[in-house]
Amino acid sequence: MTPLDETGGTVLEVRDLAVEFPLTGSVVRAVDGVDLDVAAGEIVGVVGESGSGKSVTMLALLGLVHRPGRIVGGSVRLRGTELAGLGPRELARLRGRRMALIPSDAGAALNPVTRIGAQVDEGLARHLPELPRAERQGRILDILRRVGLPRPDTQVRRYPHELSGGMQQRVAVAMGVQLGPDLLIADEPTTALDVTIQAQILRLLLDVREESGTAILFVTHDMTAVAEICDRVLVMYAGQIVESGSVAEVCAAPGHPYTKALLDAIPPLGGEPPEELTTIPGAPPDPRAWPVGCRFAERCPLRRRLGDPAECTSVAPAMATLDSRGSAGRRSRCHFPDALVEAVGGLVR
Amino acid sequence: MLRYALSRVLLALPLLFGLSVLSFIYVRLIPGDPIVAMLGVNGNPALVARLREQFGLDRPLLSQYGEWITGVARGDLGVSFRSQMPISTIIVDRIPATLQLAGAALLVSLLIAIPAGVAAGMRPGSRLDSLITSATLFGLAVPAFFLGTLLMLVFAVNLRLVPSQGYVPFADDPMQSLRLTLLPAVTLGLAISPYLARLTRSAVVETIQESFVPFAQAKGLTPRKISMGYVLRNALPSLVAALGVTVASLIAGSIVVEALFNWPGMGRLVASAVVERDYAMIEALLLIYGGLFITVNLVCELVQSVLDPRVRLT
């Protein structure tokens, strides 16, 4: 079904994406100029605090920003097809088949009054209407078995509330991957789960990538999970991407003070427990009126260390390539990325 | 499921008992007693004493209640103070007319309220929503007797499309019976539909905010499938519960509408029993209406549990 020339290359290409929510008397620009690319078979982590715009960005990719919010600019291309130009019907035909979502809380995302089997069937019936009913039944059991749901033949007759959280999440994963989408958006798929089940779901995502070459956008605020399964990572802050690069490089030498602060907030495993967990002081800026300069300036330890340079608060930093280190695609939205490298180690607070 | 149903029925029993005690006490709380209230303070004392004895009002309360409630259990609701006829017989006579009007009115209100409530709830805050919400507010503000008089004047008196009032049993003359039902049913239906529309709207608004709606969209399902299979299907249990509550306004409305259209149902029986101070009848009607309300809501709860698999757990 898939033409040969579509098996590799870029799956998703996003340029200058902007999403706004009109409020009475003001406008919230929740996503402001996001660029991102995901290649086939690549797992890209998207990290950032709550409210940084990660989830809205993902909804925008699916064309599902809820009213009164709307996409006000930019381009989203899936396998070269510009999604902004598609009507609601054509977009709905792509959703679930070419690009799929794994929700963060499957317990709330599954239809409470419909049996599991019927819910998994909905996507198949919608996107493969020519498939005979009996064959769909077989496929449902098959996909549920593949996501590691025990005894799928009995589970299909149960209701979502009769399943444990881990099983619900696996059902949601099954629904996301059943049609072998080009792009899978996993929006915090493991936050509601305990550690062992988290590991199983992460393993599952790796399997899906292995088997169908699916590109995965993995949204999380768990840096450990990113380190485990992602190839690249994008760091979002205040509606923008502030750093991008391979996971190994970003973790070893963050190119943005915010990334550095995020990494410092992870408690070390083993050894002496820290006196006090590192937190990022202050709060993100007001999304109704983004600051003129760097959006992280107000909270930035590097800025204070550098003696409060004027650029930080007067000039908006662009996403610049960090030539001095790492591979191509290593970018940061900081005026002084090199100063950060020198300061690594002594930057806390 | 069976255990759930049984537990709901068992819970309804104390409610019915409490209702019977209240109906019984209510009549006996009247200053003096029902006979004096009926005949007036200047009534013939000998007659008062005789009637009191005849209706057993001179005996201790507990034994009166005991006799009354065992009679009720056998389907004997006592004897009307006024007509001296068995109350059960009077009420049974009224049942066909009562059900015909109530059923038709419920149909009218469902046809108006469900589409209106769904349309408003699907897009809360939209212009259509504001329009429908204001219309329901207006509907709540217009009393049923005013609406009924207006409809009667326009459609019966001026346009002469339907008869203005009266009742013919359906079995005797189906066409004429339906023609006569039309105006009272529309009046009563319009009177209760604002409640139902508002309850429907809030059930739908609550459902569209659930996170299974965006997930269904992310699966690429059609808007039609999402509104039927997700939103309406999940709002349905609340709608059934709303319907149970609406029975109260249906009963209240029927008292006015039946009087207005000269409709020989139970609603008019209430009005006449109150006017005639027939306390035995009032007592019986309180019990029946209360029992009806409890039963309808019990049935609605059971239907709700069939519609929502999660209810059976609690």
XYZ file of C-alpha atoms in Angstrom:
663
model
C 0.000 0.000 0.000
C 2.781 2.391 0.850
C 4.799 3.488 -2.160
C 8.479 2.645 -1.865
C 9.660 6.226 -1.895
C 7.697 6.870 1.283
C 9.450 4.339 3.465
C 12.234 6.678 4.575
C 12.886 10.374 4.786
C 11.046 13.141 6.550
C 7.603 12.261 7.870
C 6.700 15.510 9.545
C 7.850 18.995 8.682
C 6.556 21.883 10.776
C 7.470 25.486 10.079
C 6.679 28.558 12.124
C 3.555 27.057 13.687
C 1.531 29.489 15.804
C -1.611 28.854 17.858
C -3.655 31.542 19.588
C -6.472 31.502 22.108
C -8.535 34.680 22.181
C -9.596 35.724 25.669
C -11.754 38.653 26.604
C -9.527 41.671 26.067
C -6.363 39.740 25.201
C -4.913 36.931 23.147
C -2.822 34.038 24.387
C -0.222 32.964 21.850
C 0.270 29.464 23.256
C 2.496 28.237 20.437
C 4.779 30.812 18.866
C 6.904 29.930 15.853
C 7.582 26.243 16.332
C 9.785 24.483 13.744
C 10.293 20.759 13.903
C 11.139 17.788 11.708
C 10.700 14.131 12.405
C 12.173 11.428 10.188
C 10.719 7.971 9.649
C 11.623 5.625 12.474
C 12.811 8.460 14.652
C 11.649 9.022 18.226
C 11.741 12.670 19.180
C 11.160 13.703 22.762
C 9.339 16.964 23.514
C 9.975 18.191 27.046
C 9.045 21.248 29.045
C 7.006 22.344 32.027
C 3.212 22.224 32.069
C 1.974 25.203 30.111
C 5.024 25.365 27.859
C 2.836 24.635 24.832
C 3.805 20.986 24.217
C 0.302 19.576 24.265
C -1.232 22.420 22.271
C 1.485 21.960 19.647
C 0.594 18.263 19.371
C -3.134 19.031 19.092
C -2.312 21.572 16.394
C -0.436 18.918 14.412
C -3.596 16.793 14.493
C -5.736 19.816 13.613
C -7.550 19.433 16.925
C -6.972 22.739 18.709
C -10.253 23.233 20.533
C -12.385 26.313 20.103
C -11.938 29.219 20.516
C -8.236 28.511 19.950
C -6.974 28.274 16.394
C -3.858 27.865 14.303
C -2.957 31.375 13.169
C 0.103 30.665 11.094
C 2.734 28.270 9.862
C 2.804 25.059 7.937
C 2.441 21.408 8.901
C 3.431 18.853 6.273
C 2.848 15.150 6.721
C 4.762 13.182 4.097
C 4.788 16.342 2.010
C 1.054 16.997 2.268
C 0.244 20.439 3.642
C -2.380 19.867 6.331
C -3.437 23.513 6.552
C -4.905 23.209 3.064
C -7.105 20.209 3.900
C -10.772 20.392 4.773
C -12.131 18.851 7.981
C -13.234 15.659 6.176
C -9.860 15.023 4.546
C -8.095 15.781 7.815
C -10.338 13.335 9.683
C -9.453 10.672 7.120
C -5.735 11.146 7.913
C -6.238 11.096 11.673
C -6.056 7.627 13.153
C -4.605 6.240 9.943
C -1.583 8.353 8.885
C -1.120 10.167 12.181
C -2.359 8.777 15.461
C -2.506 9.848 19.085
C -1.810 7.993 22.288
C -3.505 10.032 25.023
C -1.945 10.715 28.416
C -4.834 9.325 30.447
C -6.342 6.338 28.670
C -8.802 5.819 31.514
C -10.483 9.106 30.601
C -9.904 8.858 26.856
C -11.713 5.557 26.323
C -15.468 5.673 25.818
C -16.814 4.441 29.185
C -19.989 2.874 27.791
C -18.462 0.897 24.920
C -16.766 -2.469 25.161
C -13.018 -2.609 24.468
C -13.358 -4.709 21.315
C -15.939 -2.376 19.791
C -13.742 0.629 20.525
C -10.693 -0.862 18.882
C -12.966 -1.790 15.980
C -14.151 1.804 15.458
C -10.843 2.873 13.941
C -10.639 -0.201 11.697
C -14.229 0.151 10.519
C -13.666 3.823 9.794
C -10.402 3.564 7.903
C -10.671 0.104 6.358
C -14.390 -0.172 5.591
C -13.743 -2.769 2.887
C -12.380 -5.233 5.459
C -14.939 -7.968 6.307
C -16.190 -7.986 9.875
C -14.721 -11.382 10.714
C -11.314 -10.275 9.530
C -11.517 -7.128 11.637
C -12.197 -9.323 14.692
C -9.001 -11.204 14.001
C -7.034 -7.998 13.638
C -8.419 -6.625 16.921
C -7.292 -9.702 18.851
C -3.961 -9.608 17.068
C -3.164 -5.989 17.908
C -4.263 -6.425 21.524
C -1.996 -9.448 21.803
C 0.863 -7.437 20.336
C 0.558 -4.677 22.964
C 0.786 -7.376 25.616
C -2.802 -7.367 26.835
C -3.334 -10.670 28.649
C -6.224 -12.854 27.369
C -7.425 -10.459 24.657
C -10.365 -12.706 23.731
C -11.988 -12.050 27.130
C -10.850 -8.408 27.418
C -12.645 -7.349 24.235
C -15.965 -7.965 25.952
C -15.096 -5.860 28.978
C -15.710 -2.161 29.599
C -12.804 0.269 30.142
C -13.500 0.651 33.871
C -13.072 -3.102 34.310
C -9.432 -2.864 33.198
C -6.426 -1.726 35.238
C -4.713 1.550 34.328
C -1.876 -0.289 32.620
C -4.266 -2.374 30.537
C -6.272 0.719 29.560
C -3.081 2.411 28.423
C -2.133 -0.641 26.367
C -5.539 -0.580 24.706
C -4.970 3.102 23.878
C -1.547 2.240 22.457
C -3.155 -0.533 20.398
C -5.644 1.956 18.975
C -2.815 4.349 18.157
C -0.643 1.844 16.331
C -3.192 -0.529 14.779
C -3.117 1.063 11.334
C 0.658 1.507 11.225
C 0.593 5.331 11.102
C 3.436 7.380 9.642
C 3.419 9.569 12.717
C 2.512 8.622 16.256
C 1.994 11.366 18.813
C 2.414 9.981 22.304
C 1.223 12.716 24.676
C 2.652 11.800 28.077
C 1.643 8.176 27.575
C 3.271 7.002 30.785
C 2.647 9.761 33.340
C -0.370 8.041 34.879
C 1.384 4.699 35.248
C 3.647 3.052 37.766
C 7.259 2.409 36.921
C 7.091 -1.220 35.741
C 4.191 -0.541 33.403
C 5.927 2.618 32.211
C 8.851 0.497 31.142
C 6.527 -1.886 29.272
C 4.862 0.961 27.381
C 8.230 2.477 26.447
C 9.370 -0.952 25.230
C 6.177 -1.135 23.197
C 6.893 2.188 21.501
C 10.359 0.954 20.560
C 8.788 -2.206 19.084
C 6.321 -0.166 17.052
C 9.127 1.926 15.647
C 11.062 -1.246 14.859
C 8.169 -2.992 13.133
C 6.483 -0.218 11.165
C 9.143 2.471 10.949
C 6.717 4.860 12.615
C 7.990 8.307 13.516
C 7.142 9.071 17.128
C 6.758 12.389 18.905
C 7.095 11.557 22.570
C 5.771 14.323 24.816
C 6.799 14.102 28.431
C 8.237 15.994 31.338
C 10.225 12.969 32.354
C 13.838 13.448 31.207
C 14.694 9.900 32.253
C 12.160 8.449 29.814
C 13.560 10.698 27.095
C 17.063 9.411 27.756
C 15.766 5.842 27.562
C 13.998 5.829 24.207
C 14.451 9.074 22.276
C 16.919 9.791 19.483
C 16.501 13.544 19.618
C 14.920 15.927 22.051
C 13.149 19.284 21.726
C 12.888 21.503 24.767
C 9.893 23.834 24.894
C 9.540 26.921 27.029
C 6.840 29.600 26.887
C 5.412 28.503 23.554
C 8.752 28.165 21.770
C 11.344 25.504 21.187
C 14.417 26.705 23.065
C 16.792 23.843 22.351
C 17.051 20.863 20.060
C 19.653 18.174 19.515
C 20.465 14.531 20.036
C 19.581 13.224 23.467
C 23.176 12.323 24.300
C 24.486 15.785 23.394
C 21.728 17.737 25.051
C 22.042 15.771 28.283
C 25.815 15.929 28.352
C 26.123 19.623 27.498
C 22.844 21.541 27.460
C 22.927 24.564 25.176
C 20.224 26.536 26.959
C 20.052 27.536 30.638
C 16.469 26.251 30.816
C 17.498 22.768 29.644
C 20.291 22.859 32.167
C 17.835 23.739 34.904
C 15.494 20.912 33.808
C 18.333 18.415 33.966
C 19.427 19.720 37.361
C 15.907 19.148 38.661
C 16.297 15.368 38.254
C 17.331 13.892 41.581
C 20.477 11.772 41.257
C 19.985 8.021 41.457
C 21.961 6.438 44.290
C 24.607 8.213 46.351
C 23.831 10.882 48.895
C 20.339 12.320 48.629
C 20.593 16.059 47.924
C 19.917 18.449 50.781
C 17.144 19.971 48.752
C 15.890 19.204 45.246
C 16.873 21.851 42.760
C 13.941 23.813 41.449
C 13.735 26.559 38.879
C 12.987 29.801 40.722
C 10.137 31.996 39.529
C 7.324 31.188 37.123
C 6.982 31.238 33.325
C 6.035 34.646 31.866
C 2.437 35.694 31.212
C 1.375 34.180 27.875
C -0.914 37.143 27.188
C 2.132 39.417 26.867
C 5.383 37.617 26.150
C 8.490 39.603 27.152
C 10.387 41.440 24.406
C 13.716 39.745 25.083
C 14.470 36.173 26.058
C 11.396 34.563 27.662
C 13.517 32.746 30.218
C 15.543 35.860 31.202
C 13.481 36.555 34.318
C 14.394 33.156 35.802
C 17.800 32.650 34.199
C 20.755 31.867 36.489
C 23.211 32.396 33.593
C 21.988 35.939 33.032
C 22.621 36.795 36.668
C 26.050 35.190 36.472
C 26.960 37.190 33.382
C 26.060 40.427 35.154
C 22.696 40.975 33.507
C 23.631 41.733 29.868
C 21.200 44.081 28.092
C 20.532 41.636 25.190
C 18.759 39.203 27.492
C 15.860 41.524 28.176
C 15.892 43.683 25.030
C 16.569 41.330 22.099
C 14.575 38.180 21.376
C 17.109 35.399 20.795
C 16.819 33.428 17.554
C 17.173 29.656 17.316
C 20.870 29.485 16.438
C 23.056 26.566 15.431
C 25.689 25.645 17.979
C 28.594 25.191 15.556
C 31.203 24.757 18.201
C 29.943 21.344 19.285
C 27.837 18.409 18.323
C 26.219 17.449 15.078
C 24.033 19.444 12.752
C 20.590 20.216 14.123
C 22.052 21.146 17.475
C 20.353 24.480 18.144
C 19.657 26.798 21.033
C 17.640 29.942 21.612
C 20.175 31.598 23.935
C 22.370 34.668 23.377
C 25.287 33.151 25.299
C 25.392 29.377 24.734
C 29.175 29.315 24.999
C 29.173 31.010 28.370
C 26.840 28.232 29.503
C 29.382 25.548 28.622
C 32.054 27.264 30.658
C 29.671 27.627 33.528
C 28.433 24.018 33.568
C 28.884 22.629 37.001
C 28.632 25.816 38.978
C 25.394 27.191 37.622
C 22.914 25.922 40.124
C 20.971 28.947 41.386
C -27.224 -6.361 37.708
C -30.006 -8.243 39.484
C -28.418 -7.464 42.833
C -28.228 -3.785 41.918
C -31.904 -3.743 40.885
C -32.917 -5.508 44.082
C -30.962 -3.073 46.252
C -32.618 -0.098 44.513
C -36.076 -1.598 45.076
C -35.289 -2.282 48.730
C -34.136 1.327 49.135
C -37.427 2.561 47.682
C -39.457 0.687 50.321
C -38.630 2.923 53.317
C -39.277 5.889 51.056
C -42.757 4.595 50.266
C -43.384 3.962 53.962
C -42.327 7.509 54.850
C -44.582 8.817 52.111
C -47.578 6.909 53.472
C -46.952 8.244 56.983
C -46.664 11.818 55.683
C -49.850 11.574 53.594
C -51.652 10.141 56.630
C -50.336 12.718 59.120
C -50.918 15.640 56.723
C -54.659 15.142 56.756
C -54.763 14.722 60.522
C -52.733 17.873 61.147
C -55.626 20.008 59.990
C -56.821 22.231 62.865
C -59.784 20.579 64.538
C -60.215 17.650 62.229
C -61.115 16.945 58.576
C -64.829 16.657 59.285
C -64.963 20.059 61.005
C -62.853 21.502 58.214
C -65.292 20.072 55.690
C -68.567 21.006 57.393
C -67.375 24.254 58.958
C -67.237 25.255 62.647
C -70.962 25.789 62.723
C -71.777 22.309 61.450
C -74.293 20.181 63.265
C -72.341 18.604 66.185
C -74.372 15.394 65.996
C -73.558 15.033 62.278
C -69.877 15.770 62.942
C -69.775 13.071 65.612
C -71.557 10.564 63.361
C -69.252 11.186 60.369
C -66.228 11.069 62.659
C -67.287 7.645 63.842
C -68.165 6.510 60.325
C -64.695 7.406 58.976
C -62.996 6.062 62.110
C -61.532 9.450 63.036
C -62.437 8.958 66.703
C -60.086 6.011 67.134
C -56.372 6.169 68.154
C -54.048 7.357 65.322
C -52.011 4.160 65.257
C -55.011 1.950 64.715
C -56.362 4.358 62.070
C -53.047 4.182 60.212
C -52.924 0.411 60.563
C -56.370 0.005 59.068
C -55.711 2.513 56.286
C -52.357 1.056 55.239
C -53.589 -2.564 55.211
C -56.467 -1.364 53.020
C -53.994 0.407 50.702
C -51.960 -2.780 50.442
C -55.116 -4.573 49.240
C -55.893 -1.776 46.765
C -58.573 -0.207 48.959
C -57.876 3.504 49.340
C -60.859 4.199 51.576
C -64.060 6.088 50.913
C -64.456 9.642 49.645
C -65.762 11.988 52.372
C -67.895 13.715 49.762
C -69.326 11.149 47.377
C -69.048 8.197 49.761
C -67.761 6.182 46.790
C -64.665 3.959 47.029
C -61.676 6.159 46.124
C -60.016 3.325 44.186
C -62.965 3.130 41.826
C -62.974 6.899 41.231
C -59.227 6.931 40.502
C -59.258 3.877 38.231
C -61.933 5.620 36.158
C -59.579 8.538 35.663
C -56.503 6.559 34.652
C -57.077 6.268 30.864
C -57.627 10.010 30.393
C -54.689 10.818 32.683
C -52.274 8.528 30.847
C -53.442 9.710 27.429
C -52.721 13.350 28.251
C -49.497 12.669 30.153
C -48.150 10.423 27.394
C -48.986 12.871 24.631
C -47.543 15.808 26.608
C -44.357 13.885 27.325
C -44.011 13.107 23.622
C -44.464 16.770 22.706
C -41.904 17.898 25.275
C -39.366 15.249 24.227
C -39.714 16.291 20.595
C -39.026 19.902 21.553
C -36.595 19.610 24.448
C -34.169 16.913 23.304
C -33.231 18.481 19.935
C -33.122 21.963 21.493
C -31.032 20.837 24.465
C -28.610 18.878 22.275
C -28.228 21.719 19.760
C -27.508 24.188 22.570
C -25.198 21.853 24.491
C -23.066 20.838 21.509
C -21.846 24.412 21.087
C -22.061 26.098 24.474
C -21.720 29.861 24.255
C -22.712 29.963 20.598
C -25.470 32.216 19.285
C -27.797 29.220 18.922
C -27.090 28.286 22.533
C -27.942 31.787 23.792
C -31.111 31.769 21.716
C -32.283 28.406 23.050
C -31.300 29.228 26.623
C -33.262 32.505 26.510
C -36.214 30.675 24.983
C -36.255 28.172 27.842
C -36.066 31.026 30.348
C -39.045 32.621 28.625
C -40.845 29.273 28.652
C -40.246 28.908 32.381
C -41.649 32.386 32.972
C -44.905 31.852 31.067
C -47.493 30.118 33.269
C -49.267 27.088 31.789
C -52.754 28.557 32.242
C -51.777 31.629 30.221
C -50.197 29.550 27.474
C -53.203 27.212 27.417
C -55.700 30.074 27.193
C -53.685 31.641 24.384
C -53.543 28.386 22.387
C -57.239 27.824 22.983
C -58.119 31.332 21.771
C -55.968 31.092 18.649
C -56.492 27.507 17.493
C -59.947 26.652 18.847
C -61.842 29.919 19.077
C -60.418 31.932 16.168
C -59.059 29.390 13.689
C -61.519 26.666 14.702
C -58.970 23.965 13.876
C -59.621 21.846 16.955
C -62.303 21.659 19.652
C -61.529 23.906 22.623
C -62.126 21.411 25.411
C -63.564 18.118 26.467
C -62.638 14.455 26.389
C -63.773 11.396 24.461
C -62.335 7.974 25.314
C -59.921 6.792 22.620
C -61.830 3.534 22.218
C -65.109 5.348 21.447
C -63.874 7.705 18.731
C -60.103 7.635 18.108
C -59.981 10.633 15.725
C -62.037 12.922 17.917
C -60.138 11.720 20.981
C -56.815 12.695 19.406
C -58.184 16.049 18.210
C -59.278 16.797 21.751
C -55.887 15.730 23.150
C -53.930 18.055 20.893
C -54.294 21.417 22.653
C -53.918 20.219 26.261
C -50.992 18.003 25.276
C -49.188 20.845 23.495
C -49.848 23.180 26.436
C -48.563 20.699 29.002
C -45.705 19.619 26.745
C -44.592 23.218 26.239
C -44.867 23.853 29.954
C -42.468 21.078 30.921
C -40.074 21.228 27.953
C -37.970 24.141 29.327
C -36.944 22.000 32.315
C -36.136 19.049 30.125
C -34.278 21.197 27.577
C -32.106 22.703 30.299
C -31.318 19.318 31.828
C -30.494 17.958 28.364
C -28.246 20.898 27.598
C -26.255 20.532 30.798
C -25.883 16.760 30.285
C -24.519 17.359 26.774
C -22.235 20.225 27.853
C -20.777 17.999 30.549
C -20.177 15.159 28.100
C -18.479 17.162 25.341
C -15.851 18.249 27.868
C -14.829 14.644 28.572
C -11.444 13.723 27.176
C -12.837 10.809 25.166
C -14.227 13.352 22.681
C -10.867 14.698 21.421
C -9.498 11.141 21.447
C -12.394 10.030 19.240
C -11.539 12.908 16.911
C -7.894 11.863 16.932
C -9.010 8.405 15.808
C -10.464 10.094 12.743
C -14.071 9.180 13.514
C -16.766 11.113 11.670
C -18.529 14.001 13.452
C -21.753 12.012 13.153
C -20.254 8.978 14.885
C -18.777 11.194 17.602
C -22.032 13.002 18.363
C -24.147 9.841 18.326
C -21.799 7.159 19.655
C -19.865 9.309 22.094
C -21.665 12.478 23.154
C -25.312 11.408 23.032
C -24.598 7.861 24.118
C -22.754 9.119 27.191
C -25.304 11.832 27.962
C -28.184 9.357 27.674
C -28.039 8.034 31.266
C -28.268 11.609 32.591
C -31.138 12.304 30.201
C -33.066 9.344 31.567
C -32.509 10.632 35.104
C -33.676 14.074 33.975
C -36.822 12.504 32.586
C -37.600 10.985 35.986
C -37.327 14.377 37.665
C -39.495 15.956 34.959
C -42.419 13.762 36.060
C -42.853 16.135 39.018
C -43.453 19.104 36.702
C -45.686 16.927 34.542
C -47.892 16.182 37.560
C -47.960 19.814 38.696
C -48.713 21.037 35.179
C -51.479 18.506 34.621
C -53.500 19.919 37.556
C -53.692 23.316 35.821
C -54.030 22.055 32.252
C -56.732 19.494 33.027
C -58.800 22.127 34.808
C -58.365 24.535 31.897
C -59.353 22.055 29.194
C -62.018 20.305 31.211
C -60.063 17.072 31.020
C -61.336 14.338 33.357
C -57.948 13.113 34.598
C -56.396 12.788 38.021
C -55.177 16.376 37.946
C -58.744 17.627 38.032
C -59.488 15.180 40.820
C -56.777 16.914 42.866
C -58.276 20.330 42.186
C -61.790 19.265 43.081
C -60.689 17.332 46.192
C -58.926 20.444 47.465
C -61.885 22.702 46.718
C -64.331 20.266 48.319
C -62.001 19.587 51.254
C -62.322 15.848 50.657
C -59.445 14.863 52.915
C -59.725 11.122 52.381
C -59.320 11.773 48.659
C -56.404 14.189 49.188
C -54.708 11.588 51.374
C -55.094 8.933 48.674
C -53.927 11.235 45.863
C -50.843 12.329 47.852
C -49.934 8.685 48.274
C -50.525 7.829 44.628
C -48.655 10.797 43.162
C -45.764 10.313 45.579
C -45.675 6.598 44.873
C -45.782 7.281 41.146
C -42.862 9.702 41.400
C -40.793 7.234 43.417
C -41.609 4.371 41.040
C -40.856 6.343 37.873
C -37.525 7.443 39.280
C -36.743 3.906 40.376
C -37.403 2.698 36.839
C -35.264 5.534 35.449
C -32.425 4.558 37.769
C -32.628 0.964 36.602
C -32.676 2.020 32.947
C -29.715 4.271 33.694
C -27.784 1.335 35.090
C -28.471 -0.657 31.939
C -27.188 2.272 29.846
C -24.086 2.972 31.925
C -22.029 -0.070 32.903
C -20.228 1.929 35.592
C -23.368 2.593 37.650
C -23.834 -1.070 38.543
C -20.600 -1.015 40.536
C -21.620 1.599 43.051
